[in-house]
Short mmCIF file of C-alpha atoms in Angstrom, two decimals:
data_model
loop_
_atom_site.label_atom_id
_atom_site.label_comp_id
_atom_site.label_asym_id
_atom_site.label_seq_id
_atom_site.Cartn_x
_atom_site.Cartn_y
_atom_site.Cartn_z
CA HIS A 485 15.74 10.13 -10.72
CA ARG A 486 16.33 6.50 -11.12
CA SER A 487 16.49 4.58 -7.81
CA SER A 488 18.28 1.42 -7.34
CA SER A 489 16.32 0.44 -4.11
CA MET A 490 15.18 -3.22 -4.51
CA GLY A 491 13.95 -5.64 -1.96
CA TRP A 492 11.56 -8.64 -0.99
CA GLU A 493 8.42 -7.90 1.09
CA VAL A 494 5.47 -9.70 2.72
CA ARG A 495 2.45 -7.73 3.74
CA VAL A 496 -0.82 -8.00 5.10
CA PHE A 497 -3.81 -5.64 5.95
CA TYR A 498 -6.67 -5.84 8.35
CA PRO A 499 -9.14 -3.44 9.77
CA LEU A 500 -7.84 -1.46 12.76
CA THR A 501 -10.35 -2.04 15.66
CA ASP A 502 -10.14 -1.68 19.31
CA GLY A 503 -8.02 -5.06 20.60
CA CYS A 504 -7.21 -6.06 17.29
CA PHE A 505 -3.72 -7.68 16.47
CA ASP A 506 -0.72 -5.84 17.60
CA LEU A 507 2.54 -6.89 16.14
CA TRP A 508 4.77 -5.60 18.76
CA GLN A 509 2.97 -6.87 21.77
CA HIS A 510 3.09 -10.35 20.03
CA LEU A 511 6.83 -9.90 19.77
CA GLY A 512 6.93 -8.89 23.42
CA VAL A 513 8.38 -5.50 22.71
CA GLY A 514 5.25 -3.48 23.08
CA GLU A 515 6.20 -1.38 26.04
CA ASP A 516 9.53 -0.57 24.15
CA MET A 517 7.59 0.37 20.98
CA ALA A 518 5.05 2.35 22.70
CA ASP A 519 7.68 5.08 23.53
CA LEU A 520 8.91 5.17 20.13
CA ASP A 521 7.12 8.18 18.08
CA PRO A 522 5.69 6.72 14.84
CA GLU A 523 6.72 8.19 11.50
CA GLU A 524 3.89 10.42 10.18
CA ARG A 525 3.18 11.01 6.38
CA THR A 526 0.29 11.18 4.08
CA ASP A 527 0.44 9.19 0.84
CA VAL A 528 -1.66 9.59 -2.26
CA TYR A 529 -1.68 6.60 -4.59
CA PHE A 530 -3.04 7.00 -8.06
CA HIS A 531 -5.20 3.96 -9.03
CA ILE A 532 -4.22 3.15 -12.50
CA GLY A 533 -5.64 -0.46 -12.50
CA ASP A 534 -2.17 -2.38 -12.28
CA LYS A 535 -1.70 -4.65 -9.20
CA LYS A 536 2.00 -4.58 -10.00
CA ALA A 537 2.71 -1.15 -10.03
CA GLY A 538 2.50 1.34 -7.34
CA LEU A 539 2.49 5.16 -8.48
CA LYS A 540 2.03 7.69 -5.44
CA ILE A 541 3.10 11.00 -4.17
CA ARG A 542 5.12 10.43 -0.96
CA GLY A 543 4.47 12.94 1.56
CA ALA A 544 3.82 16.40 0.18
CA ASN A 545 6.26 16.67 -2.44
CA LYS A 546 7.81 13.64 -3.98
CA LEU A 547 6.81 11.33 -7.01
CA GLU A 548 7.42 7.49 -6.16
CA LEU A 549 7.10 4.55 -8.68
CA LYS A 550 7.40 0.80 -7.36
CA LEU A 551 7.30 -2.09 -9.75
CA MET A 552 6.95 -5.93 -9.05
CA ARG A 553 10.12 -7.62 -10.48
CA SER A 554 9.19 -11.03 -9.36
CA ALA A 555 7.58 -13.02 -6.61
CA THR A 556 7.48 -16.51 -4.90
CA ASP A 557 5.38 -18.87 -6.79
CA ASN A 558 2.06 -18.38 -4.63
CA HIS A 559 2.90 -14.74 -4.63
CA LYS A 560 2.90 -14.06 -0.99
CA VAL A 561 6.29 -12.68 -0.99
CA GLU A 562 7.20 -10.24 -3.79
CA GLU A 563 10.18 -8.45 -4.94
CA TRP A 564 9.59 -4.76 -5.68
CA ASP A 565 11.73 -2.15 -7.38
CA LYS A 566 11.58 1.41 -6.21
CA CYS A 567 12.80 2.52 -9.95
CA ILE A 568 11.61 6.32 -9.65
CA GLU A 569 11.77 8.86 -6.83
CA ALA A 570 11.48 12.12 -7.76
CA ARG A 571 10.68 15.71 -6.19
CA VAL A 572 7.43 17.07 -7.65
CA GLU A 573 8.72 19.91 -9.87
CA SER A 574 8.17 23.81 -9.09
CA GLY A 575 4.70 24.70 -10.09
CA MET A 576 2.92 21.45 -9.70
CA LYS A 577 0.25 21.12 -7.14
CA GLY A 578 1.86 18.38 -4.86
CA SER A 579 -0.59 15.42 -4.15
CA HIS A 580 -3.08 17.06 -6.73
CA VAL A 581 -0.57 16.67 -9.59
CA SER A 582 -2.48 15.87 -13.06
CA ALA A 583 -2.10 12.85 -14.75
CA GLY A 584 -0.37 14.74 -17.76
CA GLU A 585 2.01 16.17 -15.11
CA VAL A 586 2.89 12.77 -13.71
CA GLY A 587 3.38 11.44 -17.25
CA ILE A 588 5.90 14.50 -17.98
CA MET A 589 7.78 13.29 -15.08
CA LEU A 590 7.76 9.57 -16.17
CA GLN A 591 8.95 10.38 -19.77
CA LYS A 592 12.14 11.35 -18.26
CA GLN A 593 13.01 7.75 -17.24
CA LYS A 594 10.88 5.97 -19.84
CA GLU A 595 14.07 3.71 -20.57
CA ILE A 596 13.53 1.72 -17.18
CA ALA A 597 11.73 -1.40 -17.86
CA GLY A 598 7.85 -0.91 -17.10
CA VAL A 599 7.68 2.59 -17.20
CA LYS A 600 6.40 3.18 -20.92
CA ASP A 601 3.41 0.92 -19.55
CA ILE A 602 2.78 3.09 -16.84
CA ILE A 603 2.77 6.14 -19.06
CA GLY A 604 0.29 4.38 -21.44
CA ARG A 605 -2.18 3.76 -18.35
CA LEU A 606 -1.84 7.47 -17.38
CA GLU A 607 -2.62 8.75 -20.99
CA ALA A 608 -6.01 7.25 -20.63
CA PHE A 609 -6.98 9.75 -18.06
CA LYS A 610 -6.06 12.97 -20.08
CA GLY A 611 -8.59 15.22 -19.11
CA MET A 612 -10.02 13.33 -16.19
CA PRO A 613 -8.73 13.23 -12.80
CA ILE A 614 -7.15 9.90 -11.70
CA PRO A 615 -8.70 8.20 -8.93
CA ARG A 616 -6.48 8.60 -5.94
CA ILE A 617 -6.42 6.84 -2.46
CA LYS A 618 -5.25 8.95 0.18
CA ILE A 619 -3.64 7.24 3.17
CA ASP A 620 -2.83 8.87 6.38
CA LYS A 621 -0.23 6.66 7.98
CA GLN A 622 1.42 6.32 11.37
CA ARG A 623 4.14 3.74 11.17
CA LYS A 624 6.90 2.26 13.37
CA GLN A 625 9.76 -0.21 12.16
CA ASP A 626 12.04 -2.32 14.05
CA ASP A 627 14.73 -5.21 13.28
CA ILE A 628 13.72 -8.67 14.20
CA SER A 629 14.99 -12.20 13.85
CA THR A 630 12.20 -14.59 12.21
CA GLY A 631 13.57 -17.06 14.41
CA LYS A 632 12.08 -15.55 17.67
CA CYS A 633 8.60 -16.81 16.59
CA ILE A 634 8.95 -19.86 14.36
CA ASP A 635 10.74 -23.20 14.25
CA SER A 636 13.98 -22.15 13.04
CA SER A 637 15.29 -25.68 12.82
CA LYS A 638 12.50 -26.14 10.19
CA HIS A 639 12.50 -22.69 8.14
CA GLY A 640 15.79 -21.33 8.94
CA SER A 641 16.13 -17.55 10.36
CA CYS A 642 17.02 -14.18 9.16
CA HIS A 643 16.87 -10.85 9.96
CA VAL A 644 14.18 -8.83 8.42
CA THR A 645 12.74 -5.05 9.12
CA ALA A 646 9.35 -5.55 10.68
CA GLU A 647 6.89 -2.71 10.12
CA GLN A 648 3.44 -2.05 11.55
CA THR A 649 1.35 1.10 10.05
CA ASP A 650 -1.90 2.39 11.47
CA MET A 651 -3.77 4.23 8.68
CA THR A 652 -6.87 6.29 7.84
CA VAL A 653 -8.06 5.78 4.07
CA SER A 654 -10.38 7.72 1.90
CA LEU A 655 -11.12 8.14 -1.87
CA VAL A 656 -10.43 11.49 -3.30
CA HIS A 657 -10.02 13.49 -6.47
CA SER A 658 -8.63 16.64 -7.23
CA THR A 659 -10.46 19.77 -9.09
CA PRO A 660 -8.54 21.59 -11.93
CA ASP A 661 -7.72 24.46 -9.60
CA GLY A 662 -6.03 21.85 -7.37
CA LYS A 663 -8.50 21.53 -4.58
CA GLU A 664 -8.88 18.25 -2.81
CA VAL A 665 -12.51 16.90 -2.96
CA LEU A 666 -13.47 14.05 -0.60
CA VAL A 667 -15.41 11.31 -2.37
CA ALA A 668 -15.65 8.59 0.21
CA PRO A 669 -14.15 7.82 3.59
CA LEU A 670 -12.84 4.17 3.40
CA GLY A 671 -12.15 3.48 7.21
CA MET A 672 -9.21 2.54 9.25
CA PHE A 673 -6.68 -0.28 8.78
CA ARG A 674 -3.47 -1.68 9.99
CA SER A 675 -0.63 -3.29 7.92
CA VAL A 676 1.97 -5.46 8.94
CA CYS A 677 5.20 -6.06 6.67
CA LEU A 678 8.30 -8.03 6.77
CA GLU A 679 11.07 -6.75 4.56
CA ARG A 680 14.33 -7.94 3.45
CA HIS A 681 16.89 -7.05 0.85
CA ASP A 682 16.92 -10.75 -0.55
CA HIS A 683 14.30 -13.58 -0.28
CA HIS A 684 14.33 -15.98 2.57
CA HIS A 685 11.73 -18.43 2.88
CA SER A 686 11.34 -17.87 6.81
CA MET A 687 9.73 -14.60 5.96
CA GLU A 688 6.72 -16.63 4.96
CA ALA A 689 6.78 -18.81 7.62
CA LEU A 690 6.64 -16.12 10.27
CA MET A 691 3.95 -14.04 8.25
CA GLU A 692 1.71 -17.55 8.26
CA VAL A 693 2.07 -17.23 11.97
CA LEU A 694 1.16 -13.82 12.23
CA HIS A 695 -1.73 -14.18 9.55
CA GLU A 696 -3.29 -16.92 11.79
CA LYS A 697 -2.86 -14.77 14.90
CA ILE A 698 -4.69 -11.77 12.86
CA GLY A 699 -7.56 -13.90 12.02
CA THR A 700 -10.45 -12.64 9.25
CA PRO A 701 -10.54 -10.46 7.68
CA CYS A 702 -7.17 -10.18 6.48
CA TRP A 703 -5.65 -9.46 3.08
CA TRP A 704 -2.34 -10.77 1.91
CA MET A 705 -1.33 -8.50 -0.77
CA GLY A 706 0.90 -5.37 -1.45
CA TYR A 707 0.07 -1.72 -1.66
CA PRO A 708 -1.07 -1.44 -5.15
CA GLU A 709 -3.28 -4.54 -4.78
CA PHE A 710 -4.91 -3.13 -1.44
CA VAL A 711 -5.41 0.06 -3.40
CA ASP A 712 -7.04 -1.47 -6.14
CA LEU A 713 -9.27 -3.53 -3.96
CA LEU A 714 -10.24 -0.44 -2.10
CA PHE A 715 -11.19 1.31 -5.43
CA GLU A 716 -12.93 -1.63 -6.69
CA THR A 717 -14.93 -2.20 -3.63
CA THR A 718 -15.97 1.23 -3.43
CA ILE A 719 -17.45 1.41 -6.97
CA ALA A 720 -18.95 -1.87 -6.63
CA SER A 721 -20.88 -0.63 -3.41
CA LYS A 722 -22.04 2.53 -4.95
CA LYS A 723 -23.39 0.50 -7.98
CA GLU A 724 -25.19 -1.63 -5.70
CA ASP A 725 -26.58 1.32 -3.82
CA LYS A 726 -27.59 2.83 -7.33
CA ASP A 727 -29.28 -0.13 -8.35
CA LYS A 728 -31.26 -0.41 -5.24
CA GLN A 729 -32.05 3.16 -4.88
CA GLY A 730 -32.19 4.18 -8.38
CA ALA A 731 -29.46 7.08 -8.00
CA LEU A 732 -25.84 7.35 -6.94
CA PRO A 733 -25.75 7.84 -2.92
CA SER A 734 -24.45 11.00 -1.66
CA SER A 735 -20.60 11.75 -1.07
CA SER A 736 -21.25 10.95 2.50
CA ALA A 737 -22.22 7.41 1.83
CA SER A 738 -19.20 4.84 1.37
CA PRO A 739 -18.26 1.37 2.24
CA SER A 740 -16.62 0.63 5.64
CA SER A 741 -13.78 -1.86 6.25
CA THR A 742 -16.92 -4.35 6.99
CA THR A 743 -18.43 -3.93 3.60
CA ILE A 744 -14.90 -4.46 2.04
CA ALA A 745 -14.31 -7.76 4.01
CA SER A 746 -17.91 -9.18 2.92
CA ASN A 747 -16.92 -8.48 -0.94
CA THR A 748 -13.46 -10.00 -0.59
CA PRO A 749 -11.94 -13.28 0.35
CA SER A 750 -9.57 -13.35 3.28
#
């Protein structure tokens, strides 16, 4: 069905390693957040080659489409519209749903701005598996004031929903009978995000502070662009291995987060 959820967000990703930046420790609420059970779920993102469109199966049985509607001039803070949120219909295979099946579901909402473009991208995959990035997530959220960490006299302040998500990422595809096949494990990452229903420039100011604390590598982007980065880096790594060895690597060979970092500007 048509969803009316719109909001602004600023998000970064970085490798999840021992001792890496922890948002809750930085905010001084580490002990309180440690007692909070994380939300755990698996999202499967379809790589359709559009950095402004996030198409995924959320959890086990919900199709979700988010489209970027606007952004700040530097594209660091983006407005996303969760324009479609629908249960995967009976008889479909959950996260293994085919491009054709997703297209059928989107056709019912094709009057929504931007949806026809996504349907067109899916049509290019007819008869072929859509590349998918599977992300196992552990997420915690808390409401905070941006003025807690920045000079509010200079940037102002506002309340935002802060999120920290730890994730295990892999590239997968599905066979015609609905079985998931692991193509390559892509590593473990952490994402930090600030969200708000309307834009406030203190969001970017706070993320600038957090970005400096995180260090490098750190990628300032939304999920669709991160999924594109992961996929393209994986393909580039496999091509490089093929050029060196004269053959494709085995399915167990995969780029680590270090490989991704070395191929991507911070």
